[in-house]
């Protein structure tokens, strides 16, 4: 029981201490192995039908980050942070269903018959879905993995800031992004040079309704 309480306390500490940090120690570097570990843990986030329709581009080369800087409206954290992670939504993520569910069969989580039915149903449904509705679904899933990424980073002792303020069209052009992918956000990660400032939240009674909208 004591271990469970300690784990809960550590979790709430991560939640409360995560803040958006915009100034980083430019001399501090996170290894590619640890960045890979953080991304791996982030992808434990849920997604519709477990299709995981996200891709990541990790910018940790200083020259490439300088190239990204004007696209991100010259936000200084782009070049000061250890890395910037671009989260992309995969509009054809449903094509991964066979690979994902085959792995579930191999792991003993489902039978091959169930897998075949799921893959056929999911790919048939999503391949015919209206583009706007499909995109919205992908954006929701990418929001989930992005938040998890920031919490995982904090658990590793690092700070982050999500950036929606960037030129998505220019990003697509400069980095030759396929039409298959939609840029969702950029996330800077590194060691804070200045702590993120405290913020307030609306009282929960201002944002919560029970059994309908008042």
Short mmCIF file of C-alpha atoms in Angstrom, two decimals, residues 13-14 25 27 31 36 40 46 74 94 116 135-136 161 163 166 176 182-183 195 198 214:
data_model
loop_
_atom_site.label_atom_id
_atom_site.label_comp_id
_atom_site.label_asym_id
_atom_site.label_seq_id
_atom_site.Cartn_x
_atom_site.Cartn_y
_atom_site.Cartn_z
CA UNK A 13 4.19 15.75 -8.59
CA UNK A 14 4.80 15.27 -12.33
CA UNK A 25 20.01 25.67 -21.35
CA UNK A 27 24.49 23.58 -23.71
CA UNK A 31 20.90 11.61 -25.93
CA UNK A 36 13.82 7.35 -28.14
CA UNK A 40 8.45 4.94 -26.78
CA UNK A 46 -4.52 5.48 -26.27
CA UNK A 74 11.36 32.69 -34.33
CA UNK A 94 -5.53 2.79 -40.63
CA UNK A 116 -8.98 -10.66 -39.56
CA UNK A 135 -8.61 14.25 -39.85
CA UNK A 136 -10.46 15.22 -36.68
CA UNK A 161 6.51 23.51 -24.31
CA UNK A 163 3.90 25.09 -29.98
CA UNK A 166 4.13 27.74 -36.60
CA UNK A 176 9.05 17.85 -47.87
CA UNK A 182 -0.79 16.74 -41.16
CA UNK A 183 1.49 18.75 -38.83
CA UNK A 195 11.30 27.99 -14.74
CA UNK A 198 2.81 29.48 -12.39
CA UNK A 214 -26.94 23.61 -17.67
#
